[in-house]
Coordinates of C-alpha atoms in Angstrom, one line a residue:
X8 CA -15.5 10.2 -25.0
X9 CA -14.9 7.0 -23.1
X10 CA -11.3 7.7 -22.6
X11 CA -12.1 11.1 -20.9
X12 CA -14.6 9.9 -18.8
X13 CA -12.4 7.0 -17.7
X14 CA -9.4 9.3 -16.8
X15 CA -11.8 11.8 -14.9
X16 CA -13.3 9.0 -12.7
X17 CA -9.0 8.0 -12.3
X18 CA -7.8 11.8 -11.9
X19 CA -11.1 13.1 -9.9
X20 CA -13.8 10.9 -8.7
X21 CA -12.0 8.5 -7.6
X22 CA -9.3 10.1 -5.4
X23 CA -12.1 11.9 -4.1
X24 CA -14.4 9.5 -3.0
X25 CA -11.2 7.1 -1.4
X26 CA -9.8 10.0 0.3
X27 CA -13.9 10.3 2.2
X28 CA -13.9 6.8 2.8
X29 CA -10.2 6.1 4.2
X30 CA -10.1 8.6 6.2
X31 CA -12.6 6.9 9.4
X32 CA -11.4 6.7 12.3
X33 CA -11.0 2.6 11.9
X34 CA -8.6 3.2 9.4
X35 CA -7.0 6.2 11.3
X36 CA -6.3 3.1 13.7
X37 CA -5.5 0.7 11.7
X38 CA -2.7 2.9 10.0
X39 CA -1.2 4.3 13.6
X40 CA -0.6 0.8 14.6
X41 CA 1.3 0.1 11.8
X42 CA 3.5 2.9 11.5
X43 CA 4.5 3.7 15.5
X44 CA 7.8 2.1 15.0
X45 CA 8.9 3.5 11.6
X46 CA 12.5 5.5 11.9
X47 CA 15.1 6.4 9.4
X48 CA 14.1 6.3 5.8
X49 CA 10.9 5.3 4.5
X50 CA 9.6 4.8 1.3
X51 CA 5.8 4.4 0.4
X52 CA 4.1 2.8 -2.1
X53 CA 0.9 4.1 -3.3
X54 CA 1.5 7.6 -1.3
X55 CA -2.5 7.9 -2.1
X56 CA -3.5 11.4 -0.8
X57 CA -1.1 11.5 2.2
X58 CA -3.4 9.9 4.8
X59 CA -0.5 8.1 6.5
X60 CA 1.4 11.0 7.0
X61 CA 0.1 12.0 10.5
X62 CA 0.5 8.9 11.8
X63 CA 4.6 8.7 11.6
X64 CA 6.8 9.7 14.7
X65 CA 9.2 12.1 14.7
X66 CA 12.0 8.9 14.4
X67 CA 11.3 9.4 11.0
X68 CA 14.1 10.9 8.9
X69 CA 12.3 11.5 5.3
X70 CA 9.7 10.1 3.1
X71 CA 9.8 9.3 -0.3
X72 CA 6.7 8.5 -2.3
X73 CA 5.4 6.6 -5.1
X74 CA 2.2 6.7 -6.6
X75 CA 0.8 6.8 -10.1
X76 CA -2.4 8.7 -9.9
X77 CA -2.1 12.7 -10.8
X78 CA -5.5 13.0 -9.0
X79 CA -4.5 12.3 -5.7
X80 CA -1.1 15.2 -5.6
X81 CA -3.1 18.2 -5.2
X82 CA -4.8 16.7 -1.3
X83 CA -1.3 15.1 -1.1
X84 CA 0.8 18.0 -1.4
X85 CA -1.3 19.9 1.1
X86 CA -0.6 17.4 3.9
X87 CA 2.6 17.4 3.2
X88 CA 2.8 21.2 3.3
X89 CA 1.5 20.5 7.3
X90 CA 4.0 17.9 7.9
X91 CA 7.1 18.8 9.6
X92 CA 8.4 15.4 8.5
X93 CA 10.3 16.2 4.8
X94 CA 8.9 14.3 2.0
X95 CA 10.1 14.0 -1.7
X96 CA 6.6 13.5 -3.6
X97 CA 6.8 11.6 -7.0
X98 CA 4.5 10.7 -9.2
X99 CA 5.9 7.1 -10.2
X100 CA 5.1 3.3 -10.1
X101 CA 6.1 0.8 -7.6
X102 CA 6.8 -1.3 -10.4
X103 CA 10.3 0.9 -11.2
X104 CA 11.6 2.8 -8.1
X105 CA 14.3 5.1 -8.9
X106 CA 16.5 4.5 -5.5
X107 CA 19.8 2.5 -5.0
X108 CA 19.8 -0.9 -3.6
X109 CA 19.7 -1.2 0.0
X110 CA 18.6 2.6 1.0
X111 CA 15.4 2.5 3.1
X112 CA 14.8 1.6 6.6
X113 CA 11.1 1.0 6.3
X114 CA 9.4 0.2 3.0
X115 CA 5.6 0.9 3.9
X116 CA 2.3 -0.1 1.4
X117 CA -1.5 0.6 3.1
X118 CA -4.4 -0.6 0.7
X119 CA -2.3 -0.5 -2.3
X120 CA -0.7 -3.9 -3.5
X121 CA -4.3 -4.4 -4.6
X122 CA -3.9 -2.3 -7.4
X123 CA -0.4 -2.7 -8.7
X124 CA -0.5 -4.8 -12.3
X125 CA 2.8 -6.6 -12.0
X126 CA 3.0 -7.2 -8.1
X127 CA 5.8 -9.5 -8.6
X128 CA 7.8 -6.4 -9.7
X129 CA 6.3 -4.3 -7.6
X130 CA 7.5 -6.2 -4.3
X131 CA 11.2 -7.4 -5.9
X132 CA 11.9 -3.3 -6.2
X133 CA 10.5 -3.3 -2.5
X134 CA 13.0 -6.0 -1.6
X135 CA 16.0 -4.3 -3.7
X136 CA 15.6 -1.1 -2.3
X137 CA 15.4 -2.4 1.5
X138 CA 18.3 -2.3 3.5
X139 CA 19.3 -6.0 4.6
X140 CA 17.6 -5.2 8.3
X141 CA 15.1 -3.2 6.9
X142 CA 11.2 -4.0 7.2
X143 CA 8.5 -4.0 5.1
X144 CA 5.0 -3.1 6.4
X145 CA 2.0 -3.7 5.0
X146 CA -1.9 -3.4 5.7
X147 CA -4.0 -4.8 2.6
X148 CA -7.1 -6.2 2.0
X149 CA -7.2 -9.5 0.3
X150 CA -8.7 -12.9 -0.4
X151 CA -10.3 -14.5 2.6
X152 CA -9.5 -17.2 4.6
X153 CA -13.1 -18.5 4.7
X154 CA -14.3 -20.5 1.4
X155 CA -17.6 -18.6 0.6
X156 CA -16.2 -15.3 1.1
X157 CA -13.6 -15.8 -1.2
X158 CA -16.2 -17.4 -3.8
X159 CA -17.9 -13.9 -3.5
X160 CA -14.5 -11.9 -4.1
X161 CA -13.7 -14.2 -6.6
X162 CA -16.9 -13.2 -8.5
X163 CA -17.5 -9.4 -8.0
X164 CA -13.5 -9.1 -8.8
X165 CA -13.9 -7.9 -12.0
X166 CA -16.8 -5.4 -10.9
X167 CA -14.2 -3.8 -8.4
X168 CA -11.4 -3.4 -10.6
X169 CA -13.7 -1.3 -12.5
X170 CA -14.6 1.1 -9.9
X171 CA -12.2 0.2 -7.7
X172 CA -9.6 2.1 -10.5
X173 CA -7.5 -1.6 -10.7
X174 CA -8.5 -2.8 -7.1
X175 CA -8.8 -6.5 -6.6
X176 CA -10.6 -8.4 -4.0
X177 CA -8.8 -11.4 -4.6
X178 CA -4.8 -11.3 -4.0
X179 CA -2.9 -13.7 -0.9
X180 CA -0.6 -11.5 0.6
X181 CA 0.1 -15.0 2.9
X182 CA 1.6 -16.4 0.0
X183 CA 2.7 -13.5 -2.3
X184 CA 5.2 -11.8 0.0
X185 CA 6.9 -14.5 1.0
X186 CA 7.3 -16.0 -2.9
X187 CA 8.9 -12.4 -3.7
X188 CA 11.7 -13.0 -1.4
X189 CA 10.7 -11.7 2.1
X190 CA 10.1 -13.4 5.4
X191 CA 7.0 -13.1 7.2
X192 CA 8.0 -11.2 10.6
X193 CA 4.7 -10.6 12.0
X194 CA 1.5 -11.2 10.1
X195 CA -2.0 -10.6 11.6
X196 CA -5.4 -11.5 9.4
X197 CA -9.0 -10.5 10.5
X198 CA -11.9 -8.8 9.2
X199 CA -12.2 -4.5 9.5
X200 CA -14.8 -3.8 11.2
X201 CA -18.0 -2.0 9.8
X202 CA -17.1 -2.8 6.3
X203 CA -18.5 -6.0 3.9
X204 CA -16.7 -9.4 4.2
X205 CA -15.5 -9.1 1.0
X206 CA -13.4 -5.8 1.4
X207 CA -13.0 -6.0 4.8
X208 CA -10.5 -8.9 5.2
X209 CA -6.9 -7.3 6.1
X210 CA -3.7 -9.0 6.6
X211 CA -1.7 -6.4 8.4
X212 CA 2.2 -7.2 8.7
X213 CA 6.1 -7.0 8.9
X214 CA 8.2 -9.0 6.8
X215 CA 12.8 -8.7 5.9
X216 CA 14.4 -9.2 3.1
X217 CA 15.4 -12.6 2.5
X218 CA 19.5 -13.0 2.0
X219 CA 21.5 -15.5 0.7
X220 CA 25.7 -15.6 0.9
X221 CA 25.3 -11.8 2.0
X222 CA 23.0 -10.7 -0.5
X223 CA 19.4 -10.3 -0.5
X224 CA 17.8 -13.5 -2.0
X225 CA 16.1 -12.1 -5.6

């Protein structure tokens, strides 16, 4: 019984309720300043229910998706249906992405590297699959800069990756982008507005493949 309420929350409530509460009009924002410059080929991590998909220009040449959670296709699918950018939906983890070396342009994760169990993984297929000039963008909440917040996500951690289906308050995107290989290109940290210190706090960003000799630095 505990197993099928746990994948009902996963597969129903849960893309449900994160598809209502990502979808304000801060986050609309936040998302449309990220993505303005995207061209070429993208990929996404953590696809969600599609709620980036309005906000790419028309520089954009296709997207491809990754995201693990059967509950959010059906919403996703629809937006896509809407889009006239083309979009190859799959249902997969960023932890093993299915594309050559070097194809995207744009690698792009929103609220996502949160969630992903092996993040090291998760960002080294990032890296692998980036062309050497290509960018990674990202917009994640994270540990605080300020002590006592991060004392409070510290604590309630545990309580959010229950309900937050694997969310953690906790992770420094500072530090863990760069030790998977990238360079920082632009990163900006603040709080979101109208949202609790301890979720709020984004680090919103660009970062390139590191290379060594010619090839990108593993």
């Amino acid at each position: 019984m505990m197993k099928v309420f746990k994948r009902f929350y996963r597969e129903v409530v849960f893309p449900w309720g994160m598809d209502k509460v990502m979808s304000s009009k801060v986050h609309a924002r936040a998302r449309r300043d990220l993505l303005r410059n995207t061209g070429g080929r993208v990929v996404e991590i953590g696809f969600g229910t599609g709620l980036n998909l309005a906000h790419y220009p028309d520089t954009v040449e296709k997207i491809w998706t990754a995201d693990p959670n059967p509950g959010h296709s059906g919403r996703a699918r629809e937006r896509i249906e809407a889009s006239s950018i083309p979009v190859e939906y799959q249902q997969l983890s960023g932890e093993r992405l299915p594309f050559d070396d070097d194809f995207f342009d744009f690698a792009v994760s929103t609220w996502t590297l949160c969630s992903i169990d092996d993040l090291s993984r998760a960002l080294a297929e990032i890296h692998r699959v980036l062309k050497p000039e290509g960018r990674f963008l990202f917009l994640e909440h994270g540990l605080s800069s300020e002590a006592g917040v991060a004392r409070w996500q510290n604590r309630l951690n545990g309580l959010q990756m229950i309900f937050g289906d694997g969310c953690r308050l906790n992770r420094n995107f500072r530090e863990l982008i760069p030790a998977s290989g990238f360079q920082m290109e632009t990163l900006d940290e603040y709080y979101q507005e109208r949202q609790a210190k301890c979720v709020a706090y984004t680090y919103r960003g660009a970062a390139i493949p590191r290379k060594v000799s010619g090839k990108h630095e593993s």
